[in-house]
């Protein structure tokens, strides 16, 4: 059932309480827990199919607290795609993408890392509120940080979660292919 | 290359070689044999004294023989004779012959590394400009110094910082060094630490790598920050030149990892302002503010106690990074901050956490790290006694008072967990890594133990602090 090739790995980053763990849990088909406990470090694996092929996606879910920076470092080095999450109804979490998360990821992964910007809890979006972040703003930020994509998601809608991880797989495959062709080009000479 | 050599070094060093070593300067093996033997004869009178000196030095340096070399007995004897002979002579010789080179202290020997191998330091910042220094002499001096140690394993620490176009030796010289230092030098060199390598060096190295033996390639290690050396060397023994230290401090500062490495900040008080509260030591704050509990802690706790006990996710939420920086700056300038004007209760919570995280030494101290991690495999009954003893006897008094102050507040938050949803478990996850961290990288399991410990402190606050 599952593609024998290397599983696609991704890391969820973003401020505390934007719902990173919830996305991961929802993707692997578990109900997001209601017990309100901060994550230290979790690792999940789920399957998804892209273009008719089954892929395993392994998800690292490190703590979003800035306090746990030292632990996140190791997850950065061995994942292929980074999912940067913010809560659409919490502008601070949106601001920290540019002011905290991007610099941190750039520092440990270099500038050429594949990043997907994910807007979470879109069901809570209130267009009248000041703190709410619009789709346009999200897309603009995604362009600015040169992200591989911008996705909106809510755990209320399983399909929106699934598309996020399908995007992860396509991004990772694109990245792998790039490396492969470069290698071929060199070795052919 | 040969023509190059004779062109650059032909003028000066040749007469010098002729003077001291009757043999041809180009055949190194002969050259050095011939230097050793006559000295042996000359020095007979002073040999005993020199030997004593040498033994004393050996002992004080932690003895290369005891720690490192797993040589058969015969070899040690042989080595010993050599040690008795050459270095003592060498020292006298240094005075006279190599004094012009030696006075710069370009090469230094700094005891043993953690595996018991001799450490030799080469600092490029001490190289004088090319006009003043004859590189041919430097090479001879290099070889001469190395000769004393190459019989055993040794490592070289190379401080690249400070090499400029003015004092850098010619490439031809480097090639000459590589060629003329024969197998024994390369074989016993166990590691070459390149400290603060520039991009240019890395590129150059990659270009030359295919031509240099793979074995040697593996020995070269880049060291971007001085504290990385600590894994391999006894850092205290290293004589790091001042400019390199400053450069490293600058590097560490500009690329400061988000988690604090204490210790690699060279000295805490010199750079910090008197009013500084973040990123300093508790004693620094106490000295300048004349109070045990740092003002930033007191102000934020007082504020949170009034305004945030029933705020959902207090201490879990992040705050606006920009506001945070401004508030931090105000505290560092010694101004009083009124959190009411900042508009967000989470600012105060994050400030408190940030303050703890940026302390140079964690509140629970590095000394207690291991004992606390080890606590988890003890049974419940003993735990209480142990923790009590640790807190009361081993934790410095100031730390104890501050810890008690903060924990007491945390118990108040837990008392309101119906509204704020922050149970002791939740709080311990967000506070654990701010109360204690190891000097290096924390492991995942250790993190769990630390959080358990923090939870234990919150849950048993009454028994631990008030009985």
PDB file of C-alpha atoms in Angstrom, chain B residues 147-282:
ATOM      1  CA  UNK B 147      59.908  17.646  16.464  1.00  0.00           C
ATOM      2  CA  UNK B 148      59.531  17.580  20.202  1.00  0.00           C
ATOM      3  CA  UNK B 149      56.024  16.210  19.999  1.00  0.00           C
ATOM      4  CA  UNK B 150      55.526  14.332  16.771  1.00  0.00           C
ATOM      5  CA  UNK B 151      56.739  11.072  18.223  1.00  0.00           C
ATOM      6  CA  UNK B 152      53.395  10.901  20.002  1.00  0.00           C
ATOM      7  CA  UNK B 153      49.921  11.730  18.824  1.00  0.00           C
ATOM      8  CA  UNK B 154      49.224  15.413  18.702  1.00  0.00           C
ATOM      9  CA  UNK B 155      46.592  17.830  17.520  1.00  0.00           C
ATOM     10  CA  UNK B 156      46.922  21.305  16.086  1.00  0.00           C
ATOM     11  CA  UNK B 157      44.541  24.148  16.799  1.00  0.00           C
ATOM     12  CA  UNK B 158      44.831  26.790  14.131  1.00  0.00           C
ATOM     13  CA  UNK B 159      43.365  30.227  14.796  1.00  0.00           C
ATOM     14  CA  UNK B 160      42.771  31.647  11.383  1.00  0.00           C
ATOM     15  CA  UNK B 161      41.532  35.041  12.488  1.00  0.00           C
ATOM     16  CA  UNK B 162      44.094  37.771  12.085  1.00  0.00           C
ATOM     17  CA  UNK B 163      45.650  36.564   8.872  1.00  0.00           C
ATOM     18  CA  UNK B 164      45.810  39.529   6.552  1.00  0.00           C
ATOM     19  CA  UNK B 165      47.442  40.218   3.249  1.00  0.00           C
ATOM     20  CA  UNK B 166      50.256  41.816   5.202  1.00  0.00           C
ATOM     21  CA  UNK B 167      51.316  38.867   7.257  1.00  0.00           C
ATOM     22  CA  UNK B 168      50.194  35.914   5.233  1.00  0.00           C
ATOM     23  CA  UNK B 169      52.893  33.582   4.058  1.00  0.00           C
ATOM     24  CA  UNK B 170      53.246  32.764   0.407  1.00  0.00           C
ATOM     25  CA  UNK B 171      51.396  29.835  -1.058  1.00  0.00           C
ATOM     26  CA  UNK B 172      54.716  28.413  -2.120  1.00  0.00           C
ATOM     27  CA  UNK B 173      55.712  28.393   1.505  1.00  0.00           C
ATOM     28  CA  UNK B 174      52.626  26.437   2.464  1.00  0.00           C
ATOM     29  CA  UNK B 175      53.341  23.910  -0.229  1.00  0.00           C
ATOM     30  CA  UNK B 176      56.879  23.652   0.969  1.00  0.00           C
ATOM     31  CA  UNK B 177      55.656  22.988   4.482  1.00  0.00           C
ATOM     32  CA  UNK B 178      53.295  20.343   3.233  1.00  0.00           C
ATOM     33  CA  UNK B 179      56.037  18.638   1.260  1.00  0.00           C
ATOM     34  CA  UNK B 180      58.834  18.812   3.688  1.00  0.00           C
ATOM     35  CA  UNK B 181      57.030  17.744   6.786  1.00  0.00           C
ATOM     36  CA  UNK B 182      57.300  14.076   6.091  1.00  0.00           C
ATOM     37  CA  UNK B 183      55.178  11.152   7.041  1.00  0.00           C
ATOM     38  CA  UNK B 184      55.809  11.089  10.744  1.00  0.00           C
ATOM     39  CA  UNK B 185      54.444  14.582  11.180  1.00  0.00           C
ATOM     40  CA  UNK B 186      51.312  13.764   9.272  1.00  0.00           C
ATOM     41  CA  UNK B 187      50.733  10.368  10.738  1.00  0.00           C
ATOM     42  CA  UNK B 188      50.768  11.430  14.342  1.00  0.00           C
ATOM     43  CA  UNK B 189      48.734  14.533  13.732  1.00  0.00           C
ATOM     44  CA  UNK B 190      45.365  13.320  14.883  1.00  0.00           C
ATOM     45  CA  UNK B 191      43.280  16.376  14.248  1.00  0.00           C
ATOM     46  CA  UNK B 192      43.615  19.837  12.816  1.00  0.00           C
ATOM     47  CA  UNK B 193      41.046  22.264  14.155  1.00  0.00           C
ATOM     48  CA  UNK B 194      40.539  25.222  11.874  1.00  0.00           C
ATOM     49  CA  UNK B 195      39.086  27.893  14.115  1.00  0.00           C
ATOM     50  CA  UNK B 196      36.995  30.597  12.443  1.00  0.00           C
ATOM     51  CA  UNK B 197      37.538  29.436   8.896  1.00  0.00           C
ATOM     52  CA  UNK B 198      36.646  31.883   6.187  1.00  0.00           C
ATOM     53  CA  UNK B 199      34.706  30.936   3.123  1.00  0.00           C
ATOM     54  CA  UNK B 200      37.871  31.276   1.116  1.00  0.00           C
ATOM     55  CA  UNK B 201      39.613  28.624   3.160  1.00  0.00           C
ATOM     56  CA  UNK B 202      36.700  26.254   2.796  1.00  0.00           C
ATOM     57  CA  UNK B 203      36.692  26.696  -0.956  1.00  0.00           C
ATOM     58  CA  UNK B 204      40.419  26.350  -1.183  1.00  0.00           C
ATOM     59  CA  UNK B 205      40.254  23.235   0.929  1.00  0.00           C
ATOM     60  CA  UNK B 206      37.591  21.713  -1.282  1.00  0.00           C
ATOM     61  CA  UNK B 207      39.660  22.419  -4.344  1.00  0.00           C
ATOM     62  CA  UNK B 208      42.747  20.773  -2.918  1.00  0.00           C
ATOM     63  CA  UNK B 209      40.968  17.937  -1.191  1.00  0.00           C
ATOM     64  CA  UNK B 210      41.173  15.520  -4.126  1.00  0.00           C
ATOM     65  CA  UNK B 211      44.944  15.873  -4.184  1.00  0.00           C
ATOM     66  CA  UNK B 212      45.436  15.448  -0.481  1.00  0.00           C
ATOM     67  CA  UNK B 213      45.104  12.017   1.024  1.00  0.00           C
ATOM     68  CA  UNK B 214      41.655  11.108   2.246  1.00  0.00           C
ATOM     69  CA  UNK B 215      43.024  10.181   5.628  1.00  0.00           C
ATOM     70  CA  UNK B 216      44.359  13.635   6.166  1.00  0.00           C
ATOM     71  CA  UNK B 217      41.127  15.147   4.908  1.00  0.00           C
ATOM     72  CA  UNK B 218      39.251  13.463   7.699  1.00  0.00           C
ATOM     73  CA  UNK B 219      41.468  15.025  10.295  1.00  0.00           C
ATOM     74  CA  UNK B 220      40.584  18.566   9.385  1.00  0.00           C
ATOM     75  CA  UNK B 221      37.709  20.007  11.354  1.00  0.00           C
ATOM     76  CA  UNK B 222      36.118  23.401  11.083  1.00  0.00           C
ATOM     77  CA  UNK B 223      35.429  25.229  14.318  1.00  0.00           C
ATOM     78  CA  UNK B 224      33.134  28.162  13.852  1.00  0.00           C
ATOM     79  CA  UNK B 225      32.883  29.102  17.497  1.00  0.00           C
ATOM     80  CA  UNK B 226      35.394  28.676  20.248  1.00  0.00           C
ATOM     81  CA  UNK B 227      32.978  26.851  22.485  1.00  0.00           C
ATOM     82  CA  UNK B 228      32.851  24.019  19.975  1.00  0.00           C
ATOM     83  CA  UNK B 229      36.425  23.278  20.930  1.00  0.00           C
ATOM     84  CA  UNK B 230      35.331  22.403  24.433  1.00  0.00           C
ATOM     85  CA  UNK B 231      34.144  19.026  23.296  1.00  0.00           C
ATOM     86  CA  UNK B 232      37.649  18.033  22.378  1.00  0.00           C
ATOM     87  CA  UNK B 233      40.000  20.127  24.431  1.00  0.00           C
ATOM     88  CA  UNK B 234      40.427  21.386  27.918  1.00  0.00           C
ATOM     89  CA  UNK B 235      39.440  24.846  27.026  1.00  0.00           C
ATOM     90  CA  UNK B 236      40.899  26.456  30.133  1.00  0.00           C
ATOM     91  CA  UNK B 237      44.359  25.314  29.165  1.00  0.00           C
ATOM     92  CA  UNK B 238      44.163  26.924  25.771  1.00  0.00           C
ATOM     93  CA  UNK B 239      45.953  30.182  25.435  1.00  0.00           C
ATOM     94  CA  UNK B 240      43.602  31.971  23.109  1.00  0.00           C
ATOM     95  CA  UNK B 241      45.004  35.225  21.783  1.00  0.00           C
ATOM     96  CA  UNK B 242      43.019  38.292  22.756  1.00  0.00           C
ATOM     97  CA  UNK B 243      42.025  39.364  19.205  1.00  0.00           C
ATOM     98  CA  UNK B 244      40.633  35.896  18.542  1.00  0.00           C
ATOM     99  CA  UNK B 245      38.585  36.013  21.726  1.00  0.00           C
ATOM    100  CA  UNK B 246      37.156  39.348  20.756  1.00  0.00           C
ATOM    101  CA  UNK B 247      36.406  38.157  17.271  1.00  0.00           C
ATOM    102  CA  UNK B 248      34.683  35.074  18.635  1.00  0.00           C
ATOM    103  CA  UNK B 249      32.623  37.121  21.041  1.00  0.00           C
ATOM    104  CA  UNK B 250      31.517  39.226  18.110  1.00  0.00           C
ATOM    105  CA  UNK B 251      30.687  36.161  16.046  1.00  0.00           C
ATOM    106  CA  UNK B 252      28.760  34.534  18.854  1.00  0.00           C
ATOM    107  CA  UNK B 253      26.891  37.740  19.394  1.00  0.00           C
ATOM    108  CA  UNK B 254      25.962  38.242  15.764  1.00  0.00           C
ATOM    109  CA  UNK B 255      24.920  34.629  15.280  1.00  0.00           C
ATOM    110  CA  UNK B 256      23.794  34.084  18.811  1.00  0.00           C
ATOM    111  CA  UNK B 257      21.961  30.797  19.048  1.00  0.00           C
ATOM    112  CA  UNK B 258      18.488  31.241  20.467  1.00  0.00           C
ATOM    113  CA  UNK B 259      19.414  29.085  23.396  1.00  0.00           C
ATOM    114  CA  UNK B 260      22.001  30.444  25.747  1.00  0.00           C
ATOM    115  CA  UNK B 261      25.390  28.874  25.951  1.00  0.00           C
ATOM    116  CA  UNK B 262      26.753  30.356  29.046  1.00  0.00           C
ATOM    117  CA  UNK B 263      30.468  30.178  29.355  1.00  0.00           C
ATOM    118  CA  UNK B 264      31.270  31.231  25.859  1.00  0.00           C
ATOM    119  CA  UNK B 265      30.604  34.791  26.703  1.00  0.00           C
ATOM    120  CA  UNK B 266      34.059  35.723  27.673  1.00  0.00           C
ATOM    121  CA  UNK B 267      33.331  37.913  30.621  1.00  0.00           C
ATOM    122  CA  UNK B 268      29.943  39.028  31.712  1.00  0.00           C
ATOM    123  CA  UNK B 269      30.351  42.391  33.288  1.00  0.00           C
ATOM    124  CA  UNK B 270      32.693  44.198  30.943  1.00  0.00           C
ATOM    125  CA  UNK B 271      30.355  44.500  27.985  1.00  0.00           C
ATOM    126  CA  UNK B 272      27.097  44.706  29.880  1.00  0.00           C
ATOM    127  CA  UNK B 273      25.690  47.957  31.090  1.00  0.00           C
ATOM    128  CA  UNK B 274      25.091  48.401  34.747  1.00  0.00           C
ATOM    129  CA  UNK B 275      21.369  48.439  34.331  1.00  0.00           C
ATOM    130  CA  UNK B 276      21.345  45.379  32.117  1.00  0.00           C
ATOM    131  CA  UNK B 277      18.944  42.712  33.324  1.00  0.00           C
ATOM    132  CA  UNK B 278      18.625  40.333  30.405  1.00  0.00           C
ATOM    133  CA  UNK B 279      21.465  38.027  29.539  1.00  0.00           C
ATOM    134  CA  UNK B 280      23.562  38.661  32.623  1.00  0.00           C
ATOM    135  CA  UNK B 281      24.143  36.858  35.903  1.00  0.00           C
ATOM    136  CA  UNK B 282      21.996  37.152  38.991  1.00  0.00           C
TER     137      UNK B 282
END
